[in-house]
mmCIF file of C-alpha atoms in Angstrom:
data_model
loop_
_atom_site.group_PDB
_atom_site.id
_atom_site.type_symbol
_atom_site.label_atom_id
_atom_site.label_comp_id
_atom_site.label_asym_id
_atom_site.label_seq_id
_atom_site.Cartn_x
_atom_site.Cartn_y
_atom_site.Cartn_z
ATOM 1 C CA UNK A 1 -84.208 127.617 295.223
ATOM 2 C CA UNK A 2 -82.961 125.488 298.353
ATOM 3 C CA UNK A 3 -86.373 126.211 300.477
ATOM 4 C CA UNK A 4 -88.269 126.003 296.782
ATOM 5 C CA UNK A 5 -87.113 122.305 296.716
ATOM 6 C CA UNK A 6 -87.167 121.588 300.593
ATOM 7 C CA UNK A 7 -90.943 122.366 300.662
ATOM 8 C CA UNK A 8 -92.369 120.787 297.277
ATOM 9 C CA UNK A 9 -90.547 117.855 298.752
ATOM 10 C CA UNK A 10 -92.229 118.194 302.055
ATOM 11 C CA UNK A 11 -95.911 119.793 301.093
ATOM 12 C CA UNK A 12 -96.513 117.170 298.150
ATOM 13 C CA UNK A 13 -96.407 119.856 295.493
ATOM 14 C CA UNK A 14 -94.786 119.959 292.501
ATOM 15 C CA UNK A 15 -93.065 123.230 290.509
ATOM 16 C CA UNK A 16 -93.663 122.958 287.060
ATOM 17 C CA UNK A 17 -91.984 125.993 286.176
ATOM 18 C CA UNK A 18 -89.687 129.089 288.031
ATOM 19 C CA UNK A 19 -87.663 131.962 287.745
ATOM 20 C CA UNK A 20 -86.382 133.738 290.321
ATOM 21 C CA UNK A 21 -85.659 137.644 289.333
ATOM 22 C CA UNK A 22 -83.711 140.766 291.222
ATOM 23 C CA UNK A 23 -87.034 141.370 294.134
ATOM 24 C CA UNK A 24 -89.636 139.132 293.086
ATOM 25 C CA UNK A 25 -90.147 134.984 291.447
ATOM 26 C CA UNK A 26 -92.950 133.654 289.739
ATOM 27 C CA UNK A 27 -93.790 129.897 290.232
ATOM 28 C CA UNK A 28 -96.354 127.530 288.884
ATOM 29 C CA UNK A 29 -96.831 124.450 291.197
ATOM 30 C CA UNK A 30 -99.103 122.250 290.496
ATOM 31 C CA UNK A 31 -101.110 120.824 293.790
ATOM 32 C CA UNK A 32 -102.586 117.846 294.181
ATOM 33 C CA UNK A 33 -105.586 116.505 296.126
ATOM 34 C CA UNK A 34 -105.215 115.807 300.052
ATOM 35 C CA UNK A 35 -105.249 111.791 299.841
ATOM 36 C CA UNK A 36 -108.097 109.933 301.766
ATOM 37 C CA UNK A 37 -106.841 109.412 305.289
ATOM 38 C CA UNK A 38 -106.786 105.772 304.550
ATOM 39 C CA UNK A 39 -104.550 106.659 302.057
ATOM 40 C CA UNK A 40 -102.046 109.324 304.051
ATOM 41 C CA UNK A 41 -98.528 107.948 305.159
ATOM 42 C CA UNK A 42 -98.264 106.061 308.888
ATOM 43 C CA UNK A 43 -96.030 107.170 311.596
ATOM 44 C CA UNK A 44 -92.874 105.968 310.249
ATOM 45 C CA UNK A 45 -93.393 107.125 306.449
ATOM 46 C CA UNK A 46 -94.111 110.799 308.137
ATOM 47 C CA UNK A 47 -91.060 110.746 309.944
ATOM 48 C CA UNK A 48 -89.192 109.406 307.226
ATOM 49 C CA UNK A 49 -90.048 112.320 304.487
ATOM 50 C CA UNK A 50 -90.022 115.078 307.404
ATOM 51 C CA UNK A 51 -86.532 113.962 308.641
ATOM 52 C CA UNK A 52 -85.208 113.935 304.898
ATOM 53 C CA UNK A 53 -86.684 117.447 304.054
ATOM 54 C CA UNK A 54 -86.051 119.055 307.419
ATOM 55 C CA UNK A 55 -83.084 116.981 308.701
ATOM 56 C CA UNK A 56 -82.527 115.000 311.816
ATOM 57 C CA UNK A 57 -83.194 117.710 314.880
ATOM 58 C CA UNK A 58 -86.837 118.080 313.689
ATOM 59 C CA UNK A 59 -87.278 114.573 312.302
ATOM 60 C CA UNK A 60 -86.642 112.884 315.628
ATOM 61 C CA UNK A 61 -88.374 115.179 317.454
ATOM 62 C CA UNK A 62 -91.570 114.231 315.348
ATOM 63 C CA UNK A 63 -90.438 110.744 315.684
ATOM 64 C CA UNK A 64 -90.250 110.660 319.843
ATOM 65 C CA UNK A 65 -93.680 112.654 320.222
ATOM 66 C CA UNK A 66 -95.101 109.829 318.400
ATOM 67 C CA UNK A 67 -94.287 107.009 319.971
ATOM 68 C CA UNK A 68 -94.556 108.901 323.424
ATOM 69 C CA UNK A 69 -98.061 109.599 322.389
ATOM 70 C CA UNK A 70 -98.097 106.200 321.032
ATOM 71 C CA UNK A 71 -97.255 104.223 324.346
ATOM 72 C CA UNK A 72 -98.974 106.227 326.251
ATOM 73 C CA UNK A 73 -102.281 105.145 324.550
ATOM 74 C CA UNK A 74 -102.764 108.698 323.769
ATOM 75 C CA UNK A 75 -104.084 107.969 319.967
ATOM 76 C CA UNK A 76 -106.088 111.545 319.426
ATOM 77 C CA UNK A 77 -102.965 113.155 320.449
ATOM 78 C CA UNK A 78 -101.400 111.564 318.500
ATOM 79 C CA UNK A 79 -103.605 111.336 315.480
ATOM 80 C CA UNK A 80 -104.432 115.545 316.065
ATOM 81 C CA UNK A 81 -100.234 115.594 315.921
ATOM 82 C CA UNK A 82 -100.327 114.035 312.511
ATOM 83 C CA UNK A 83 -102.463 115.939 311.161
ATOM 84 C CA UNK A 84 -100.949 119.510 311.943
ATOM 85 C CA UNK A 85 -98.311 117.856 309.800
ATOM 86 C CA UNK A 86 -100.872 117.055 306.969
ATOM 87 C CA UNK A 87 -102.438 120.215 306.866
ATOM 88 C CA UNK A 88 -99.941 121.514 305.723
ATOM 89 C CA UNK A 89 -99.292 119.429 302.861
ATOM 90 C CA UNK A 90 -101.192 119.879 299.460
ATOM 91 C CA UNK A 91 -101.927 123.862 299.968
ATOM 92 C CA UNK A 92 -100.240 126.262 297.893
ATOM 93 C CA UNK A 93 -101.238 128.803 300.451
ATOM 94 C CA UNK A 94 -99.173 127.335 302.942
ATOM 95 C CA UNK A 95 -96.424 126.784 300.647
ATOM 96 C CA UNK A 96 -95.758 130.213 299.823
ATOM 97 C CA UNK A 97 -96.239 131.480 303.306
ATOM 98 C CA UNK A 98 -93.625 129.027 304.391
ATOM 99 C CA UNK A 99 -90.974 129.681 301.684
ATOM 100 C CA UNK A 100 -91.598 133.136 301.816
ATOM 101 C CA UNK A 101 -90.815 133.737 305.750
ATOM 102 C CA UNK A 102 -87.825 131.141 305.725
ATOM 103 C CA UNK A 103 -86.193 133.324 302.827
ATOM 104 C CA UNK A 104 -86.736 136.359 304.743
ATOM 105 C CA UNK A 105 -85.195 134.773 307.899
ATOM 106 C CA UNK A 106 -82.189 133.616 305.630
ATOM 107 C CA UNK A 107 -81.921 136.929 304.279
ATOM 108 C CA UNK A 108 -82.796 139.163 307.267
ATOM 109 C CA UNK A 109 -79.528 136.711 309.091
ATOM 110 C CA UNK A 110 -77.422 136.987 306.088
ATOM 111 C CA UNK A 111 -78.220 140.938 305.874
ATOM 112 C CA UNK A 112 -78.107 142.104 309.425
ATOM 113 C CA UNK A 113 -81.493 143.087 309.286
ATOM 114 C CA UNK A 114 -84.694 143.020 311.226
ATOM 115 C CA UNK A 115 -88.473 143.126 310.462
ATOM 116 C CA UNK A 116 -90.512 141.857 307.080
ATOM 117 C CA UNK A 117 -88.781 141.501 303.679
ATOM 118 C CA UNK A 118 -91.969 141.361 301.147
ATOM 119 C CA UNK A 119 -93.980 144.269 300.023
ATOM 120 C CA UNK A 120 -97.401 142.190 299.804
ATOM 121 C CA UNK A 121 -98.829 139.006 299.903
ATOM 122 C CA UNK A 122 -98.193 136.737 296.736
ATOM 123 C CA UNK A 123 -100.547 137.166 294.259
ATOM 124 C CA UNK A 124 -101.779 133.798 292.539
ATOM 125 C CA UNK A 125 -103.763 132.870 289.319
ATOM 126 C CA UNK A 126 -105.608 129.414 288.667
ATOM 127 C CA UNK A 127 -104.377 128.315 285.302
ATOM 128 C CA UNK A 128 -106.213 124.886 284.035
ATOM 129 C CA UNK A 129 -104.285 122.045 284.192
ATOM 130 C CA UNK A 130 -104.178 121.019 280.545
ATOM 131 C CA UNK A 131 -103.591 122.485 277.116
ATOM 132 C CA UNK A 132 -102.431 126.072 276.011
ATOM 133 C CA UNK A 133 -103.191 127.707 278.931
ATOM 134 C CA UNK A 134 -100.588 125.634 281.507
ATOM 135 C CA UNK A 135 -97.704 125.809 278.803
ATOM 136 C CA UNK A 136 -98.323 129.360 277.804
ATOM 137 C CA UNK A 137 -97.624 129.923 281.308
ATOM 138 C CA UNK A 138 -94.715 127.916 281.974
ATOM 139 C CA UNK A 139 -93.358 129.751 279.313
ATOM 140 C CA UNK A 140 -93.801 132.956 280.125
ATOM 141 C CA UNK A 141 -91.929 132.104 283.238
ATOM 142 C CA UNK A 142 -88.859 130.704 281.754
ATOM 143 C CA UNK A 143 -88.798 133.895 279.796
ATOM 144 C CA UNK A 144 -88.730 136.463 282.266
ATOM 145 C CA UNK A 145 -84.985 136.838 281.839
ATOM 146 C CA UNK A 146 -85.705 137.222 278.319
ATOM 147 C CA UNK A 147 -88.306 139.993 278.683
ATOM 148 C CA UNK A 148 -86.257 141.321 281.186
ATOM 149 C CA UNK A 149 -83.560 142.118 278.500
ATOM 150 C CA UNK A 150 -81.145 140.330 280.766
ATOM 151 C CA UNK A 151 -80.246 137.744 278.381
ATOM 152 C CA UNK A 152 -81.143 136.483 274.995
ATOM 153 C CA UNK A 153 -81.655 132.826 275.989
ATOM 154 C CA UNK A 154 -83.363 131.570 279.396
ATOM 155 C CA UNK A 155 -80.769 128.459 279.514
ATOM 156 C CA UNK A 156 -77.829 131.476 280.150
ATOM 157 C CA UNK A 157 -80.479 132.697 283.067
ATOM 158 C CA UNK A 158 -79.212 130.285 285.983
ATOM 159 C CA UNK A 159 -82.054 131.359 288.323
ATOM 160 C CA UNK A 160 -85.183 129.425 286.005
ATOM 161 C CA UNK A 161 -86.529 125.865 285.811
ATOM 162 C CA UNK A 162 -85.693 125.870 281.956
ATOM 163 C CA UNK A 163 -81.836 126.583 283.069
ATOM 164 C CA UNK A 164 -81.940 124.291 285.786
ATOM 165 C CA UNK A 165 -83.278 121.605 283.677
ATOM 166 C CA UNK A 166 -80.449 122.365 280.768
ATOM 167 C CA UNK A 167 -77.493 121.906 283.733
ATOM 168 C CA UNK A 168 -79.271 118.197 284.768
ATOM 169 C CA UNK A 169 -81.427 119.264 287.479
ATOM 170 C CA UNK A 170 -83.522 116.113 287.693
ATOM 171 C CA UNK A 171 -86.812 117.585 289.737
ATOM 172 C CA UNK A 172 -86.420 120.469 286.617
ATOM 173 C CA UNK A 173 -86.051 117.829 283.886
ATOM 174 C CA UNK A 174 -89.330 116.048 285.124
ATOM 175 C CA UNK A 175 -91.677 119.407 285.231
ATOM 176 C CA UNK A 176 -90.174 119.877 281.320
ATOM 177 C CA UNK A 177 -91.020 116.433 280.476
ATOM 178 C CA UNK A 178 -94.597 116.628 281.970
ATOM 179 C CA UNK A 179 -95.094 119.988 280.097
ATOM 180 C CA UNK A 180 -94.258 118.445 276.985
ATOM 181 C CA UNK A 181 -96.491 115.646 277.467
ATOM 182 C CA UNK A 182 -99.306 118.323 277.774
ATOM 183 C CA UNK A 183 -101.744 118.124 274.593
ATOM 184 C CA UNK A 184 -102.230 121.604 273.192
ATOM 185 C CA UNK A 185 -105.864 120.806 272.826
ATOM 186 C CA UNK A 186 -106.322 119.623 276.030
ATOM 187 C CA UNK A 187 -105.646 116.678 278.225
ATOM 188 C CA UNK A 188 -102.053 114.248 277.896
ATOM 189 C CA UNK A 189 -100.688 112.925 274.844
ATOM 190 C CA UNK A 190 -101.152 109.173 274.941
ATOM 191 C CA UNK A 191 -98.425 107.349 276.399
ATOM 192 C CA UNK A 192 -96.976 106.311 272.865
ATOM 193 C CA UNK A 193 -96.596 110.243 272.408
ATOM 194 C CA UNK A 194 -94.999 111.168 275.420
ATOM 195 C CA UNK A 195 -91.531 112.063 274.972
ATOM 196 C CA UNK A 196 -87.546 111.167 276.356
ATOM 197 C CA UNK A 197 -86.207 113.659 278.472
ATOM 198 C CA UNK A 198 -84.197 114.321 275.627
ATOM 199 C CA UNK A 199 -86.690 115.131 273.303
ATOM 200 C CA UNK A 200 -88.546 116.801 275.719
ATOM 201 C CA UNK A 201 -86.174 119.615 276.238
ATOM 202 C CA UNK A 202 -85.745 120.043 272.682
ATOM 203 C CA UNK A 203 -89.991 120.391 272.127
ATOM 204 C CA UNK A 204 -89.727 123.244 275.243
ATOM 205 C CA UNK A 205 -86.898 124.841 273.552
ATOM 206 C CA UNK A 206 -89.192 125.086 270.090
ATOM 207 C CA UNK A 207 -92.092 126.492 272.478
ATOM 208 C CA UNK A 208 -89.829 129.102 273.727
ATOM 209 C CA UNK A 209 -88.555 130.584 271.375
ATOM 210 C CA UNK A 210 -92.025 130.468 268.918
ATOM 211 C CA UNK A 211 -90.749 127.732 265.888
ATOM 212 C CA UNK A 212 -92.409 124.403 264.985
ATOM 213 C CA UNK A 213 -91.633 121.426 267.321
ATOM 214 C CA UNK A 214 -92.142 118.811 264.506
ATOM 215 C CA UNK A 215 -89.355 118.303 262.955
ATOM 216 C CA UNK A 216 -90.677 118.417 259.520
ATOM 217 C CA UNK A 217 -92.535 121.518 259.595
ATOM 218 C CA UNK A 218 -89.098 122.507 261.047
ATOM 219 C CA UNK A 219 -87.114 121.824 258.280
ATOM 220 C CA UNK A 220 -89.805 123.697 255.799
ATOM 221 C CA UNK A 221 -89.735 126.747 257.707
ATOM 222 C CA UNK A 222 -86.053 126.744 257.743
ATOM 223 C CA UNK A 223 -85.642 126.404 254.169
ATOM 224 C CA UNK A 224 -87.115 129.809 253.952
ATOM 225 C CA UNK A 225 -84.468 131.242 255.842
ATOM 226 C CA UNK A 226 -85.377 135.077 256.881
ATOM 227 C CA UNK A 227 -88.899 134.344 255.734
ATOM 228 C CA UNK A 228 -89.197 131.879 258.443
ATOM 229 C CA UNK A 229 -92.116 131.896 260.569
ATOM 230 C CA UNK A 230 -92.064 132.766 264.213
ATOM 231 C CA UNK A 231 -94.852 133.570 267.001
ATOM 232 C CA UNK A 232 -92.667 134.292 270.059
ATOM 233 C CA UNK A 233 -93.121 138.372 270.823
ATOM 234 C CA UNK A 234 -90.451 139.774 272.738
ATOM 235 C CA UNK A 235 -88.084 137.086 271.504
ATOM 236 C CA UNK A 236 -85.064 137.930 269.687
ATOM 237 C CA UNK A 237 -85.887 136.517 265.700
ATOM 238 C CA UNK A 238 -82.563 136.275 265.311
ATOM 239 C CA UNK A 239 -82.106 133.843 268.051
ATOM 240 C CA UNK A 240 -85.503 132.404 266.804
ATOM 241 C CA UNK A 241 -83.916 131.726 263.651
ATOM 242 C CA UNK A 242 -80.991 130.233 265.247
ATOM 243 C CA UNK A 243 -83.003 127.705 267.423
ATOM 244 C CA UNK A 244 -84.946 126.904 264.392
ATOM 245 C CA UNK A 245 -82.068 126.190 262.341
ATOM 246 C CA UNK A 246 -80.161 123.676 265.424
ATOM 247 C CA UNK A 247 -84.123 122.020 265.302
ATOM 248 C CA UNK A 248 -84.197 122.857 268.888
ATOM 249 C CA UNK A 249 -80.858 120.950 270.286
ATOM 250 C CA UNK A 250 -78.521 122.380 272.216
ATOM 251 C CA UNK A 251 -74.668 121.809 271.666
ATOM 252 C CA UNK A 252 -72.535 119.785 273.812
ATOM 253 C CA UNK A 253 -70.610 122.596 274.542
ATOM 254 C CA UNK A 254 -74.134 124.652 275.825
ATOM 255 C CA UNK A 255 -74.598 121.997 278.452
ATOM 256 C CA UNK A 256 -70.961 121.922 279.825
ATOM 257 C CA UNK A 257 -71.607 126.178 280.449
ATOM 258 C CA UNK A 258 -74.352 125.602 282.341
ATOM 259 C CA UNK A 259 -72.330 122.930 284.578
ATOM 260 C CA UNK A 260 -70.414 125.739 285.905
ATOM 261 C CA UNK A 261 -69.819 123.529 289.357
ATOM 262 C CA UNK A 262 -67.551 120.748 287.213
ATOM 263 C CA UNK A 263 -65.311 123.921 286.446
ATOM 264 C CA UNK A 264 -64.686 124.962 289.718
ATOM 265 C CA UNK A 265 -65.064 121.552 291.938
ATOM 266 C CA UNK A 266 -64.400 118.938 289.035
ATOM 267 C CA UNK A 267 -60.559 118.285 290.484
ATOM 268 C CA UNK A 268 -59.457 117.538 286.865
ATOM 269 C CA UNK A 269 -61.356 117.807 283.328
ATOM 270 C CA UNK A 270 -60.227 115.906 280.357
ATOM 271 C CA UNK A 271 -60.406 112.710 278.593
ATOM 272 C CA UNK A 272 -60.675 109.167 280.563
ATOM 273 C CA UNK A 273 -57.140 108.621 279.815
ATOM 274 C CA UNK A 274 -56.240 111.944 281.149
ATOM 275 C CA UNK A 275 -58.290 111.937 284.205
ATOM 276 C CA UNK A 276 -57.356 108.263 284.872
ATOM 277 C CA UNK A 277 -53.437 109.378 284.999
ATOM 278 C CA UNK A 278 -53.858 112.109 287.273
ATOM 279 C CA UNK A 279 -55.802 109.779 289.449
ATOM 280 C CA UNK A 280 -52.907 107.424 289.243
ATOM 281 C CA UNK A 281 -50.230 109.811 290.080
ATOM 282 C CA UNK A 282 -52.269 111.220 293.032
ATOM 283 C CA UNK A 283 -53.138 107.920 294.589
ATOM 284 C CA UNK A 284 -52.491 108.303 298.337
ATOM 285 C CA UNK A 285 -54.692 111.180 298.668
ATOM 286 C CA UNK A 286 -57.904 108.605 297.614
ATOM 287 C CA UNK A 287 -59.386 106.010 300.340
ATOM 288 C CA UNK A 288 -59.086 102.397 299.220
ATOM 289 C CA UNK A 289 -62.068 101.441 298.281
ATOM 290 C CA UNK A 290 -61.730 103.877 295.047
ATOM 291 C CA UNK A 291 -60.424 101.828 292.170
ATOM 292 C CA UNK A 292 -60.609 104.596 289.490
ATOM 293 C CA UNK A 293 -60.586 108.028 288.684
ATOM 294 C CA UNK A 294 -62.207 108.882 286.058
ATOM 295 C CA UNK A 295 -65.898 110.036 286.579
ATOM 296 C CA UNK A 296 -68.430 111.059 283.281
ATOM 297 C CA UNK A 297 -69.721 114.301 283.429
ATOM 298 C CA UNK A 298 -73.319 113.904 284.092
ATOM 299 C CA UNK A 299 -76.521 115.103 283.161
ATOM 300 C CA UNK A 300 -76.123 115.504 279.362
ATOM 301 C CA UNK A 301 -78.639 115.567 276.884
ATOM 302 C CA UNK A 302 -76.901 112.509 275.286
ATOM 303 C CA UNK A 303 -73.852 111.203 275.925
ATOM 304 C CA UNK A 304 -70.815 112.033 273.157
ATOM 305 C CA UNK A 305 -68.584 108.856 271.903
ATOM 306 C CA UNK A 306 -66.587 106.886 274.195
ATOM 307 C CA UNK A 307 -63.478 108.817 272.483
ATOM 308 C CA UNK A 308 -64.967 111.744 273.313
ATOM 309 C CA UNK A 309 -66.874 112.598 276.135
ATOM 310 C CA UNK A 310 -65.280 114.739 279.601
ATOM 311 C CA UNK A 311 -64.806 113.268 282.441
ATOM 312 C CA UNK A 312 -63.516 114.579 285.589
ATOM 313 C CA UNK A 313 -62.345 113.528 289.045
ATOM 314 C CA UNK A 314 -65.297 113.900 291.192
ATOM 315 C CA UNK A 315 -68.754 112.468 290.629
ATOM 316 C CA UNK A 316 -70.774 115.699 291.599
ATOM 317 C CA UNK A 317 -74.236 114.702 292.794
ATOM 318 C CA UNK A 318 -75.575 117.571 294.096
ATOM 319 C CA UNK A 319 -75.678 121.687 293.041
ATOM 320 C CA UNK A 320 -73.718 120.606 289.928
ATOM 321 C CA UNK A 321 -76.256 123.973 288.524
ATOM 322 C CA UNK A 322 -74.178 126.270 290.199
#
């Protein structure tokens, strides 16, 4: 998931939807047109995003063959330099090359092993950019663990965009929200229409798990209990049911599971007042320049009641999916 993220960052893509299983993911990644050269970043805005992806060693590398090439008047050198950079942005066939042979050198180091890792090449499908056909597909990605038998609900599957997106993964969040945005029959809701992040986790959930997304054709389904219709195969009706009857929301207590990281690296968990004490009591082991202690938990769907909501020690920014 690390070199999934390091790469859409880098390459321009975006991944609209993943789940990584025991020996083999499925992704869909949506890739965008090459820019006009006029319109491709200068010397310093390729640095920038190359040092941020790929860290310092590589980024000021880059940076010093540059302006070597630079002051030497060298500006085809430099220009040809540039664009082995660029060309490998914007193709998902470089993308999965990439990610695939940096797992396998993670792995093969991690393993003690030598030679390749995959059986075959990736196999890809071109799925239309609008309507049924991109969210049908999203979906059946997020509900690989499902089919897979090895859960009953993708948000318990820590390994898939819909999961990731349930713990407060922001680049997660944003596919979800764009996929709810999608028109069914084709093209982008209007702007009016396009939902909260909120919302748009509880639509996905609906599409998921095969029950109405509007609310009021929710609530006359549910009034017909076991008669209820769903459209999900493969999908437990009993958990159907269940997300049908909760309209598609998740619990407060659903989101703090799948913030395992706050459990294990939160320092203390408990109300303001509680976290504020400890803080208090444990003073000298803070810098100066912290004034409180108590830090929200973040990344909720919404936010409980001042008198009510967890906080805990440490303001995790980072991996809080763990």
């Amino acid at each position: 998931m690390e070199f999934m993220r390091t790469y859409e960052r880098l390459y321009g893509l975006r991944v609209l939807a993943y789940c990584m299983m025991s020996n083999h993911f499925h992704i869909l990644v949506e890739v965008p047109q090459r820019p006009a050269d006029s319109e491709l970043p200068d010397d310093t805005a390729l640095v920038a995003k190359v040092r941020s992806c790929l860290g310092d060693k590589i980024g000021g590398k880059l940076e010093w063959e540059l302006g070597h090439l630079r002051s030497m008047g060298a500006q085809d050198e430099a220009e040809a330099l540039r664009e082995r950079w660029f060309s490998r942005m914007w193709d998902v066939s470089t993308y999965m090359k990439v990610l695939k042979q940096r797992f396998s050198q993670w792995f093969n180091s991690k393993h003690a092993r030598r030679g390749t890792l995959w059986e075959d090449r990736y196999r890809s499908v071109l799925i239309e950019g609008r309507g049924n056909a991109l969210r049908a597909m999203a979906a059946y990605i997020d509900l690989n663990p499902v089919r897979a038998k090895i859960c009953d609900d993708p948000k318990d599957y820590r390994w898939c965009g819909y999961a990731e997106a349930v713990a407060g993964g922001k680049q997660a969040r944003q596919a979800i929200a764009w996929l709810a945005a999608v028109d069914p029959h084709g093209g982008m809701l209007p702007a009016e229409r396009i939902p909260k992040p909120a919302e748009a986790l509880r639509r996905w959930r609906c599409h998921l798990f095969g029950v109405p997304e509007n609310e009021a054709r929710q609530l006359e389904e549910a009034a017909k209990q076991d008669k209820a219709a769903t459209y999900r195969r493969r999908v437990s009706r009993r958990k159907a049911l269940e997300v049908l009857e909760k309209g598609g929301r998740l619990s407060e207590s659903d989101y703090y599971r799948c913030k395992v990281r706050y459990f294990t690296d939160g320092g203390a968990i408990g109300s303001r007042e509680f976290v504020e004490s400890i803080f208090q009591s444990s003073r000298d082991h803070f810098g100066p320049r912290r004034k409180t202690g108590a830090r929200p938990l973040r990344g909720l769907e919404r936010p409980a009641s001042k008198g009510e909501r967890l906080h805990n020690l440490r303001n995790l920014r980072q991996e809080v999916f763990l």
